[in-house]
PDB file of C-alpha atoms in Angstrom:
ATOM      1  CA  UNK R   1     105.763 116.961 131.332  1.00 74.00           C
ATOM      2  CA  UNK R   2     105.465 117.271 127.569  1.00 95.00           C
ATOM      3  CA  UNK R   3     105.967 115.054 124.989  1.00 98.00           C
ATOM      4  CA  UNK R   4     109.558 113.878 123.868  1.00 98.00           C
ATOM      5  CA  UNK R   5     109.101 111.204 121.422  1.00 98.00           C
ATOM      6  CA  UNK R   6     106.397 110.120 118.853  1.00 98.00           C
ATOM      7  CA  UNK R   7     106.412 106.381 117.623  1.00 98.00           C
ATOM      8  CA  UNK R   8     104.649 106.046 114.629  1.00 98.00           C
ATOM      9  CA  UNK R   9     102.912 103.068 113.988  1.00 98.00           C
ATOM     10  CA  UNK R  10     101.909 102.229 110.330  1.00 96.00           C
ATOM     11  CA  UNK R  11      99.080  99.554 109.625  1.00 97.00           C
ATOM     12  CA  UNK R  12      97.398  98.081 107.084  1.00 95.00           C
ATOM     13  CA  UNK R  13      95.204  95.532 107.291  1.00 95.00           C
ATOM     14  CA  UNK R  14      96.248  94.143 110.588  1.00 94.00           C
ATOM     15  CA  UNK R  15      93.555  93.350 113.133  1.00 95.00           C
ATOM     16  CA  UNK R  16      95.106  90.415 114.107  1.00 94.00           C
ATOM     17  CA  UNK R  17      98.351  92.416 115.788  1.00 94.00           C
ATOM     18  CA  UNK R  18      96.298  95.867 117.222  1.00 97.00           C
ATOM     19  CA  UNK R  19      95.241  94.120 120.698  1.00 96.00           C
ATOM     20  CA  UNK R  20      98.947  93.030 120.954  1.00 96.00           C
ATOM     21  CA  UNK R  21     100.172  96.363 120.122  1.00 97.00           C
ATOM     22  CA  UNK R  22      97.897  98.521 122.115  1.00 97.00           C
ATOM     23  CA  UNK R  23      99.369  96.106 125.070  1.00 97.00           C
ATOM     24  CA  UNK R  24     103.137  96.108 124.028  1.00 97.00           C
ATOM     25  CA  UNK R  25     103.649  99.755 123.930  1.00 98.00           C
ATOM     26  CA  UNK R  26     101.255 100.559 126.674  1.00 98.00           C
ATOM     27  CA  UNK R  27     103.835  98.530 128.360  1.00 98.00           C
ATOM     28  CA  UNK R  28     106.414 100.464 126.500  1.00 98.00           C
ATOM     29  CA  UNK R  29     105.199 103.868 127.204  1.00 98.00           C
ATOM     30  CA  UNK R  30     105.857 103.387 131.290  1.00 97.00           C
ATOM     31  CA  UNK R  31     109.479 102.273 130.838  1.00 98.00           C
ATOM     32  CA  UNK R  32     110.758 104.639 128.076  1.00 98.00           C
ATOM     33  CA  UNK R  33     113.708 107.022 128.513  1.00 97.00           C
ATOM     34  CA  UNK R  34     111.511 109.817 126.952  1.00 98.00           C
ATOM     35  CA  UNK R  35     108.012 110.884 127.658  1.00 98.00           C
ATOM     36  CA  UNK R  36     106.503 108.740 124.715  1.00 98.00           C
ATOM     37  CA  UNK R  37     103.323 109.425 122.498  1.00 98.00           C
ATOM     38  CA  UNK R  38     102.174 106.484 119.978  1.00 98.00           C
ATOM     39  CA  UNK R  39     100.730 107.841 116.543  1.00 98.00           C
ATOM     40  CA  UNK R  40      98.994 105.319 114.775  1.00 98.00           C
ATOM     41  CA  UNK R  41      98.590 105.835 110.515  1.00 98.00           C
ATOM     42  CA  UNK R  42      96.093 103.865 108.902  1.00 97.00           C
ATOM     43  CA  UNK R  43      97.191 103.308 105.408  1.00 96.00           C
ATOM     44  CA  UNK R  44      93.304 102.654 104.145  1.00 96.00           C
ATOM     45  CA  UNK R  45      92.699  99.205 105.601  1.00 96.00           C
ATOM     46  CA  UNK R  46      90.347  97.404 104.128  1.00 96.00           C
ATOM     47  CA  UNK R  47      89.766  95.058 107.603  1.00 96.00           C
ATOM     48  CA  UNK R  48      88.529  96.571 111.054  1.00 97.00           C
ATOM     49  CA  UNK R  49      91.724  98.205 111.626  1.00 97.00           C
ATOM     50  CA  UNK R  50      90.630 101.518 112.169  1.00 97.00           C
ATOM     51  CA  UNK R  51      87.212 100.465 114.392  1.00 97.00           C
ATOM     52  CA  UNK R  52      90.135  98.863 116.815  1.00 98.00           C
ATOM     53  CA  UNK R  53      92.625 101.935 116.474  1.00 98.00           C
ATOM     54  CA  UNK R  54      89.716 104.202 117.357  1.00 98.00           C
ATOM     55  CA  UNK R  55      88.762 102.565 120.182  1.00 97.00           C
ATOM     56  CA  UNK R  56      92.681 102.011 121.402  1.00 98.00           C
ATOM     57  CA  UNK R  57      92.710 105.628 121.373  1.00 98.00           C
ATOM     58  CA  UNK R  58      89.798 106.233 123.088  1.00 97.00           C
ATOM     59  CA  UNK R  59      90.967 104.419 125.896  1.00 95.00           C
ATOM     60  CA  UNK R  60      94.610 105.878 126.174  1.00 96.00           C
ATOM     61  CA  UNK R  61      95.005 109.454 125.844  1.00 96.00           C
ATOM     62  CA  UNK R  62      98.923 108.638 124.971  1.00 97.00           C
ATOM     63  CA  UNK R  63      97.381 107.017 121.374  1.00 98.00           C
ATOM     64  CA  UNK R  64      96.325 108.831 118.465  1.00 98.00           C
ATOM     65  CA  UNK R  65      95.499 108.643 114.895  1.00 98.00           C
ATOM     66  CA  UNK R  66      95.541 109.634 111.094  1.00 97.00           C
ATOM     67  CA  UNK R  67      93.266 107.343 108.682  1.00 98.00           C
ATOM     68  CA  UNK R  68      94.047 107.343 104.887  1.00 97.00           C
ATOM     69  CA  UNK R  69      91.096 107.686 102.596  1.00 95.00           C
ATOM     70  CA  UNK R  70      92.766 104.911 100.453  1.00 96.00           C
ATOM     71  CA  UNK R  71      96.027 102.717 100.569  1.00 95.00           C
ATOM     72  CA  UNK R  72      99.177 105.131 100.046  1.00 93.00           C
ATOM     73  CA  UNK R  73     101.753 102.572 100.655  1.00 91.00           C
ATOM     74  CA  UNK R  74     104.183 102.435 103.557  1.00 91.00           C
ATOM     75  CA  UNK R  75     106.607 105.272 102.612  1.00 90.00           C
ATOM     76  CA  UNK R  76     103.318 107.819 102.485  1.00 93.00           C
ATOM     77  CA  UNK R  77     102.096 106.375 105.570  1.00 95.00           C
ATOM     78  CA  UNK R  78     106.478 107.069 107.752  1.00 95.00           C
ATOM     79  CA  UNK R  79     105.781 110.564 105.632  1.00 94.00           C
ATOM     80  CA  UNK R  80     102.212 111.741 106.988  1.00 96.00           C
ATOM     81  CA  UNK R  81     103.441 110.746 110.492  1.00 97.00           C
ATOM     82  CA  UNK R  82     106.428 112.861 110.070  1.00 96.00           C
ATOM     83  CA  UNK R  83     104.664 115.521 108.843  1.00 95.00           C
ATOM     84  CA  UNK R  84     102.462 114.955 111.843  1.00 96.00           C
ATOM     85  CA  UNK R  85     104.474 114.751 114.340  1.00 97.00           C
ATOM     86  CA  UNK R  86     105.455 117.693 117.123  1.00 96.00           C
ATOM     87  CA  UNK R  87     107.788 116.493 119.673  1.00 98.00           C
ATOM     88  CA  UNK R  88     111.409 116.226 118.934  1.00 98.00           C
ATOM     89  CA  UNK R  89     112.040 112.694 118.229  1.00 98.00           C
ATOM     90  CA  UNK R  90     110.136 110.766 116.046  1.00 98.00           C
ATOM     91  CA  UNK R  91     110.365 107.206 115.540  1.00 97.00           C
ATOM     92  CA  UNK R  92     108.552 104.133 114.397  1.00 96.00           C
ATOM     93  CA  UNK R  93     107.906 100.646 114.611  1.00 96.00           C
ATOM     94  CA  UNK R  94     105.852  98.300 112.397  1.00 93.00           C
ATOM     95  CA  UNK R  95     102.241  97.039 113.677  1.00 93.00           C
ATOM     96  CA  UNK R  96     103.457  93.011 113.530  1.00 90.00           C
ATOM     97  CA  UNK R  97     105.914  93.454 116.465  1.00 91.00           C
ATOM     98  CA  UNK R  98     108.217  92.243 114.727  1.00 91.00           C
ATOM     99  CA  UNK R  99     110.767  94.188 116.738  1.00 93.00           C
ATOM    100  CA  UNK R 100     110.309  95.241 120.394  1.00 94.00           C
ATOM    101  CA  UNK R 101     109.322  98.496 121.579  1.00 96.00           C
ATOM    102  CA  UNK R 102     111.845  98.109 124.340  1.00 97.00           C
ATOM    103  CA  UNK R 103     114.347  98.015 122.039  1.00 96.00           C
ATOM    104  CA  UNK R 104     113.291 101.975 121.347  1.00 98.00           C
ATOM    105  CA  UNK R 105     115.619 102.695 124.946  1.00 98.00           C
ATOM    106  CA  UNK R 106     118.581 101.335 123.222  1.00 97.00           C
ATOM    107  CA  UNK R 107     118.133 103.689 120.264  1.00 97.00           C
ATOM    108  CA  UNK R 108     117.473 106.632 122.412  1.00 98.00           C
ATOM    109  CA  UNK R 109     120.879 106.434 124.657  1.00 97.00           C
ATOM    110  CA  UNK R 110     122.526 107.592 121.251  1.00 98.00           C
ATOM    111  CA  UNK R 111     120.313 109.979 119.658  1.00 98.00           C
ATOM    112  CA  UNK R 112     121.907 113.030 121.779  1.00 96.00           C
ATOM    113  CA  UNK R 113     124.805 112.309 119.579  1.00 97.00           C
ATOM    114  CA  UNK R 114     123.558 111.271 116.369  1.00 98.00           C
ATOM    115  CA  UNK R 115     120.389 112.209 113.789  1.00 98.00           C
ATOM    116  CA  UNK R 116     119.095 108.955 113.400  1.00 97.00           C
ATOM    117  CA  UNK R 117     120.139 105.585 115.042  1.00 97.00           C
ATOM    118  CA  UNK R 118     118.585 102.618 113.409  1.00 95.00           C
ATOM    119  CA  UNK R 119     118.097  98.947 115.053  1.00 94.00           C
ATOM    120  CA  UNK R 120     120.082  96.184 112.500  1.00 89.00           C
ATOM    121  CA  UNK R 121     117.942  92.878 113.323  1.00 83.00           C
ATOM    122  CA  UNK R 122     119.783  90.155 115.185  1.00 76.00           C
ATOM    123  CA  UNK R 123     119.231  86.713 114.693  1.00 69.00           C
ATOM    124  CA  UNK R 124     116.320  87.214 112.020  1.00 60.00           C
ATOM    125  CA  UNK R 125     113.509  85.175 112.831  1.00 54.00           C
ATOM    126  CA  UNK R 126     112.458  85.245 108.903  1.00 53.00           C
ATOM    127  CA  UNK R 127     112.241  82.638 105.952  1.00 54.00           C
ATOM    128  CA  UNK R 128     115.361  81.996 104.346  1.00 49.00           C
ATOM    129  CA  UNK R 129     114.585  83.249 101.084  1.00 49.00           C
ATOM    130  CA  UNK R 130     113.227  86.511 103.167  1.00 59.00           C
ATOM    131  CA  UNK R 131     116.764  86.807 104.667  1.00 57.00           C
ATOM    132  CA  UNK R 132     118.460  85.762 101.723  1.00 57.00           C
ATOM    133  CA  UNK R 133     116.580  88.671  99.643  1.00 57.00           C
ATOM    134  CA  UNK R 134     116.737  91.257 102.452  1.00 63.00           C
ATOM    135  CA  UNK R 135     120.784  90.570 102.801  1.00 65.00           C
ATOM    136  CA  UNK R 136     120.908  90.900  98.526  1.00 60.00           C
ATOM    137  CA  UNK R 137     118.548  94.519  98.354  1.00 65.00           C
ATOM    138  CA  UNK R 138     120.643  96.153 101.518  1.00 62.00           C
ATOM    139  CA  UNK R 139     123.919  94.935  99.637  1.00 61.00           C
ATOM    140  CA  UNK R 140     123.066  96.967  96.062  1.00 65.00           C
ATOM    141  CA  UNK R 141     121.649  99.837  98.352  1.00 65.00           C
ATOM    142  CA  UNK R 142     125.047 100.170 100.004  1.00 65.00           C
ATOM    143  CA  UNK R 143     126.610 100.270  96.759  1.00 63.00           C
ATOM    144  CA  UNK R 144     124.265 103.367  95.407  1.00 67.00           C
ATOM    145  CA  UNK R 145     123.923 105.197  98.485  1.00 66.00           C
ATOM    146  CA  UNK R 146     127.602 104.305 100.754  1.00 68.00           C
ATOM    147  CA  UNK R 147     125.367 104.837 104.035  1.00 76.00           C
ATOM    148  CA  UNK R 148     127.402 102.089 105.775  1.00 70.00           C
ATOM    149  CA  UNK R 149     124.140 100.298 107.127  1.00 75.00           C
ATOM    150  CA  UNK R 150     123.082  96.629 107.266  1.00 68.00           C
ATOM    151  CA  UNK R 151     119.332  96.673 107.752  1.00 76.00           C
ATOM    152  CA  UNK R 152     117.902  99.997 106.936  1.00 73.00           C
ATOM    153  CA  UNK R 153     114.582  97.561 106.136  1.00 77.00           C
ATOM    154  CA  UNK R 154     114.987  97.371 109.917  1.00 86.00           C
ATOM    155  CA  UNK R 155     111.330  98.863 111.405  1.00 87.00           C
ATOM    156  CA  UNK R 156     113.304  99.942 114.889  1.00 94.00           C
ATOM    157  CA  UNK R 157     114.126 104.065 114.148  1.00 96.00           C
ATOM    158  CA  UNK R 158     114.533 107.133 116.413  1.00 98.00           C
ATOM    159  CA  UNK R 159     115.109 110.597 114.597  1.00 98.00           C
ATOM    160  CA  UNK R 160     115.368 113.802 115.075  1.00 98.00           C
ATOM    161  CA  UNK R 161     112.241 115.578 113.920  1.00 98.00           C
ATOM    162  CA  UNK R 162     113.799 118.468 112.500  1.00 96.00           C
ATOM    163  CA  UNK R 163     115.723 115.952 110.416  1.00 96.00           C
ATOM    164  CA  UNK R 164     112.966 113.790 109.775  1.00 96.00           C
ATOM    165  CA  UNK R 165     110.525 116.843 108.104  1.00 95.00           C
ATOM    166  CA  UNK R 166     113.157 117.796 105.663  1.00 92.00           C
ATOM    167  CA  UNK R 167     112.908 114.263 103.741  1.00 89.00           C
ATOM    168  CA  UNK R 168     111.194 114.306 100.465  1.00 84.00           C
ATOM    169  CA  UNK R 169     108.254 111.926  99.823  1.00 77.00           C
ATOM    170  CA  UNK R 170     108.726 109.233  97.193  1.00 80.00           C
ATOM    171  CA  UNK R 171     107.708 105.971  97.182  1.00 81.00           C
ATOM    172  CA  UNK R 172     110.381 103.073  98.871  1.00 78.00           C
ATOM    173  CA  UNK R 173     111.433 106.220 101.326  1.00 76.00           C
ATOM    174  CA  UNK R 174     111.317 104.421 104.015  1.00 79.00           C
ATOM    175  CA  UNK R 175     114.448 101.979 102.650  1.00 81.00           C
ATOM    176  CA  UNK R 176     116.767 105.435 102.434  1.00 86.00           C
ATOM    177  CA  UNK R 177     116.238 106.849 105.548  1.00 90.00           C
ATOM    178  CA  UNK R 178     119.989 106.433 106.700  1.00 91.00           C
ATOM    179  CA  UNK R 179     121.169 107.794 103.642  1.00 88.00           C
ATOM    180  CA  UNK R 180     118.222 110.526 103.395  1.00 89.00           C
ATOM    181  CA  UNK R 181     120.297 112.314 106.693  1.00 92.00           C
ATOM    182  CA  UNK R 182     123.500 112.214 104.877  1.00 91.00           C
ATOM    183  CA  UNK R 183     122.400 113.986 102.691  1.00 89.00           C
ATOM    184  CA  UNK R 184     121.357 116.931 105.439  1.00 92.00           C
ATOM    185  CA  UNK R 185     124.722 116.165 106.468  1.00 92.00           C
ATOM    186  CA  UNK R 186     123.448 114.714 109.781  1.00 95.00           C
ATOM    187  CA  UNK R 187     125.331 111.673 111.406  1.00 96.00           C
ATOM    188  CA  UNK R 188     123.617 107.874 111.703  1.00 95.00           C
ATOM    189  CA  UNK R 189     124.450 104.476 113.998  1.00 96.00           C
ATOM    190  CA  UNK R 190     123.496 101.342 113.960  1.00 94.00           C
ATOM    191  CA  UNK R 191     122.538  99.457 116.763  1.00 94.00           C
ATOM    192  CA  UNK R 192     121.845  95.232 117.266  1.00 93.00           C
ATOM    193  CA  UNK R 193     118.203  94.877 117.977  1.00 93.00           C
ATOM    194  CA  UNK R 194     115.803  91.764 118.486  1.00 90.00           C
ATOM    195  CA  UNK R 195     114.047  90.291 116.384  1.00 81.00           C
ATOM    196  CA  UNK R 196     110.664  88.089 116.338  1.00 76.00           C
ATOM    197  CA  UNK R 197     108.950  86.064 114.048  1.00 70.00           C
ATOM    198  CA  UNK R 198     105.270  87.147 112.465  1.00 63.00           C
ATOM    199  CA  UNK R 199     102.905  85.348 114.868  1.00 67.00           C
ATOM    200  CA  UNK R 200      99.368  86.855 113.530  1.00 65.00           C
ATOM    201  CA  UNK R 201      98.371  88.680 110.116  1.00 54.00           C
ATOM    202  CA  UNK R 202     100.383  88.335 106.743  1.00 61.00           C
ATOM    203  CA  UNK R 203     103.677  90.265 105.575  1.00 59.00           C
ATOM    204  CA  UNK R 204     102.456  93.341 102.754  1.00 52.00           C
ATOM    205  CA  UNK R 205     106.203  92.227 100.823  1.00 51.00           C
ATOM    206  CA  UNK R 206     106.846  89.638  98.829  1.00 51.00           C
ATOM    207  CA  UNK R 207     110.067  89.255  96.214  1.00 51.00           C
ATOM    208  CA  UNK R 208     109.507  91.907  94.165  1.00 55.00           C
ATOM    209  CA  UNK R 209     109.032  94.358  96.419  1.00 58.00           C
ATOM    210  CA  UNK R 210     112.528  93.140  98.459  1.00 59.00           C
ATOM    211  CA  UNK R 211     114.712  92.988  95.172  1.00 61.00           C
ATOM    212  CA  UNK R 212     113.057  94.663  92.210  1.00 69.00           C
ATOM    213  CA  UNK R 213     111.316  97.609  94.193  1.00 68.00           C
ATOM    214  CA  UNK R 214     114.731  98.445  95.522  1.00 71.00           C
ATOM    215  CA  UNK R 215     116.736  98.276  92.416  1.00 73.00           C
ATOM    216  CA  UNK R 216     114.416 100.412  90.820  1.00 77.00           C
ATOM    217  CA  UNK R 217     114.242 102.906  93.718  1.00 79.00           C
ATOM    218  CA  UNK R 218     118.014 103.070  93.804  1.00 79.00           C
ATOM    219  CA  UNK R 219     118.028 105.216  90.827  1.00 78.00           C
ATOM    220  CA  UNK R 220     115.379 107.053  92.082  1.00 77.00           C
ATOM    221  CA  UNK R 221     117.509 107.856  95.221  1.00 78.00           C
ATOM    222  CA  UNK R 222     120.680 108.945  92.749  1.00 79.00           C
ATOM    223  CA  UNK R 223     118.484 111.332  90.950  1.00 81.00           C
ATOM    224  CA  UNK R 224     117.037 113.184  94.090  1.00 78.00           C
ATOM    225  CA  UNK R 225     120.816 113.254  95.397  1.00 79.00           C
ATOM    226  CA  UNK R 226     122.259 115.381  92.337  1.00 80.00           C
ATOM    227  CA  UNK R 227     118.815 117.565  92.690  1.00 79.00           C
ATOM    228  CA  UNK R 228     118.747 117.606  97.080  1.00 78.00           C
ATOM    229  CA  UNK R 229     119.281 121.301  98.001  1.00 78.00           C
ATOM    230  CA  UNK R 230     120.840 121.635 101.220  1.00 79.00           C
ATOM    231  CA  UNK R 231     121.069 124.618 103.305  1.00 76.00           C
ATOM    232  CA  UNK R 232     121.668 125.945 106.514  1.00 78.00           C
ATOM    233  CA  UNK R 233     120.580 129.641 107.845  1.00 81.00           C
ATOM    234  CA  UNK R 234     123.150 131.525 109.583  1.00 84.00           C
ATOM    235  CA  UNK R 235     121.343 135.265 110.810  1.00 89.00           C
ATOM    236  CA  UNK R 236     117.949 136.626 109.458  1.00 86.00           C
ATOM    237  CA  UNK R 237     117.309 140.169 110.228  1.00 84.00           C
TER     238      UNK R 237
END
């Protein structure tokens, strides 16, 4: 049976969380709804990331890898595994396990129906001024981008690939997703997911990334939406 699905799994810098995660979606990967591939993306640790990715890989043949020359951040890291990927779903979850690869089989009962469905994190396990920032970015993103979503910071996604290749790289992608297949005309859902709190390594975001980074990209996002081009083929001869 071939491939279905491709989780991406972006890291940098997190030894600390690759034994867990080579073990998690192992776990994952005999209970999923789809025939399930992992694709790890190094984003140029600095730690001994990549020594333990190769090696996970080298013991699974359902793990693979891309390793960054340098740090790209994590919107060129969701990118290159897009632009990697060859099944038709992608989907991705971050390397602290923050969410749980589970989880994935809730997204995938809906994505016959929909382009992307996207977990929203119940019961946040996070500091309050992480929540409290988190709640204030997705609230001025709605109000740009009218995507309807809660927690598109949520790092629980299944998309359709052929949806997923057509989204242009920039920096703070990965917050616009949702609103990124609106603009292909696609259809998105939201679905409750759980949520864990950080037990090894140290979060890559910190307030400026949450509020600033977001504000800033906002108008980023307007720009590439009067610009998008859209089309659909209808016969070629």
């Amino acid at each position: 049976m071939q491939y279905q699905f491709t989780i991406i799994v972006p890291v940098y810098n997190e030894e600390e969380n690759l034994e867990r995660v080579e073990k998690e979606l192992s776990k994952y990967i005999k209970i999923a709804t789809k025939k399930t591939k992992i694709l790890f993306v190094n984003d140029g640790s600095i730690d001994k990331s990549q020594q333990l990715i190769e090696q996970i890989c080298e013991n699974n043949n359902d793990f693979t890898f891309i390793n960054f020359k340098e740090n790209c951040g994590l919107s060129a890291a969701i990118s290159a595994g897009f632009n990697n990927c060859d099944t038709e779903l992608v989907g991705y979850i971050d390397s602290d396990l923050q969410t749980a690869p589970e989880d994935f089989n809730l997204l995938l009962e809906h994505i016959e129906e929909y382009d992307l469905v996207t977990g929203v994190r119940a019961n946040r396990k996070d500091s309050f001024v992480k929540n409290m920032s988190s709640t204030i970015a997705n609230g001025i993103r709605r109000s740009f981008t009218h995507d309807g979503m809660d927690d598109t910071g949520c790092p629980l996604k299944v998309i359709k690939t052929d949806f997923a290749k057509k989204i242009p790289m920039f920096k703070g992608l990965h917050r616009f997703l949702p609103a990124m297949i609106l603009l292909q005309h696609g259809s998105i859902k939201q679905i409750p997911v759980q949520h864990f709190p950080r037990i090894a390594g140290e979060a890559k975001y910190g307030l400026w990334n949450r509020l600033i980074g977001p504000l800033i990209d906002c108008f980023a996002y307007l720009w590439m939406k009067k610009k998008y081009i859209n089309y659909t083929v209808d016969t070629k001869g």
